[in-house]
Amino acid sequence: MSSTLRAEHPGDHRERPGRWESQRSFDELGRPLRDITFTVVDLETTGGSAEGGSMITEIGAVKVRGGEVLGEFQTLVDPEQPIPPFIAVLTGISNAMVSGAPPVESALPAFLEFAAGTVLVAHNAPFDIGFLKHFCEQQGRPWPTFEVLDTARLARRVITKDDAPNCKLSSLARAFGSTTTPNHRALSDARATVDVLHGLMERLGGLGVHTLEELQTFSGRVSTAQRRKRHLAEGLPHAPGVYLFRDHERRVLYVGTSKDLRTRVRTYFTASETRSRMGEMVGIADSVTGIECATPLEAEVRELRLIAEHKPRYNRRSRFPEKTTFVKLTREPWPRLSLVKRVLDDDADYLGPFSSRKVAEKCLAALHDTFPLRQCTDRFGKAPSRTPCVLAELGRCLSPCDGTVDHDTYAAVVRQLRDSLLRRPDRVVEQINLRMEALAADERFEEAGVHRDRLAAFIRAASRTQRLSALTRCPEVVAARRGDDGRWAVHVVRHGRLAAAGVIPAGADAHAYVESLRASAETVGSGPGPVPVATAEETEKILRWLESPGIRLVDVQGEWTCPIEGATRHLAIHDAVSKSREELVPFADRRDLAPVHQPAR
């Protein structure tokens, strides 16, 4: 399986026919409840905590399928300790009754054999299942991979105050007309829980819940109208890819990605989806389109591109990748820093992109705090003669406008700035740390916090620019990683853009497959700036994959290098400092504003 990533068009958004085509059936939407065998279990114990020393005194269970009882299990258990009097009064189980009963070492294996291959059900399941797991572990027995349903938890999502005053077993048994009255004996309580389970299933059947998966994930916040749309997931494959919710006019409402398209989309109609916007979106949706992808990384990249293309109103992130800001160091006789919206092929140096102009302004302020370049927007000749501005009078500008500084001195400062942007940010870090120390010593913590945020903005931007630029300079990078299934996923990256993705078929010649993938990959040309041919978010996703464990570099054209003393080495430290931003107050402890020390070299 392989694919070349190109621009998407409306006609391309149909599911690709493939190996999943012949496997579709209604049952793929879940296992029908009528076919599931349940073992409803209840325990009586000497106390509330197995870890605290409480023991089991009785196990009762009922095995049911399709509304019919298949068998029952009941045994008293010798706790090998006195039963507390109040427990004996509550359950009616006395020390005399359990004398001679099998110990838990015998009773537990018998129950596990009875329940093997079924779905366990209990009322307040963490209690009962917790005891069973505890004694399995104590006996050195592996806990079987039981699926578990909790009728108490399910009832809290279904039952209203008009139905029952609470979700205790006795209240629910009365509400559903159980033929057995719970009496704190294991088998009787298990029988009552069977009736409660069937009552809940009958009620939820009217809401479109017909499978075990739907029952496990049921939420009252998913409306009946939403559940009736679960058929929209039927045409999707169990494969990684991108899904698009569309309205009746085929407009894209939402784009998402998953390693299993059908399973993920089905959760929008059956699972505990708590986001109100998603419920609104599903109510409008008329169809769901799937695009099968060769690898999860390809799916993530396609998702970004489709969101940018369609700008779906229910996607909050990544809709406007074009709305970015860069810090630019201009190329002119007297260079300056400016904020720009796009990168030009003008041989200037750029820092970014920033998704927020506000953050870009903080970064710009950090650079102006360190390097006294001119901040005016006027164009100067090689020998300007003007009146100096206020910044010059304050000593914050070298003042080339009135001839105070010669060209060579100004150019030296520009070189230091360029080195900080592209290679080594130490000068900015040192300067702002010194300023923070001085402000903290004067207990001017709010001002120190402002400089801390400026420094953090600069460090993140410099690190991002250096990492993105390193990859976008490479005409081609081919890398592979072995998946959990033993097959190799291969990606072709050109100038920071994903150009092709594929998985080497079993038994295929790996070299020939990779060469074929490269030959069919998207043609990507180079461009100016740090992110010329892909969004920064796409290139960063690719970088995270390339930097993940198990990656094998098949081929690299060009040099993929980052400066050893670059900004990334400062990033973790500055992130730790900057995340306290919301907690900073005027009378904060001075330690909150301690400078970030230089990493050891």
PDB file of C-alpha atoms in Angstrom, residues 59 153 239 266 274 339 379 421 447 454 464 550 559 564 591 594:
ATOM      1  CA  ILE A  59     -20.129 -15.846  45.569  1.00  0.00           C
ATOM      2  CA  ARG A 153     -22.901   3.194  36.359  1.00  0.00           C
ATOM      3  CA  ALA A 239      -7.816   1.325   8.605  1.00  0.00           C
ATOM      4  CA  ARG A 266     -18.974   5.180  15.243  1.00  0.00           C
ATOM      5  CA  THR A 274     -19.409  15.353  25.860  1.00  0.00           C
ATOM      6  CA  LEU A 339       6.862  41.999  11.671  1.00  0.00           C
ATOM      7  CA  ARG A 379      14.436  54.059   4.556  1.00  0.00           C
ATOM      8  CA  LEU A 421      18.551  34.155  15.356  1.00  0.00           C
ATOM      9  CA  GLU A 447       8.045  43.700  35.165  1.00  0.00           C
ATOM     10  CA  ARG A 454       9.520  37.806  26.065  1.00  0.00           C
ATOM     11  CA  ARG A 464      11.291  26.242  15.889  1.00  0.00           C
ATOM     12  CA  GLY A 550      13.088   3.127  15.667  1.00  0.00           C
ATOM     13  CA  GLU A 559      22.621  18.338   4.916  1.00  0.00           C
ATOM     14  CA  ILE A 564      24.954  22.378  18.385  1.00  0.00           C
ATOM     15  CA  ARG A 591      12.207  32.246  43.403  1.00  0.00           C
ATOM     16  CA  ALA A 594      14.931  33.171  39.145  1.00  0.00           C
TER      17      ALA A 594
END
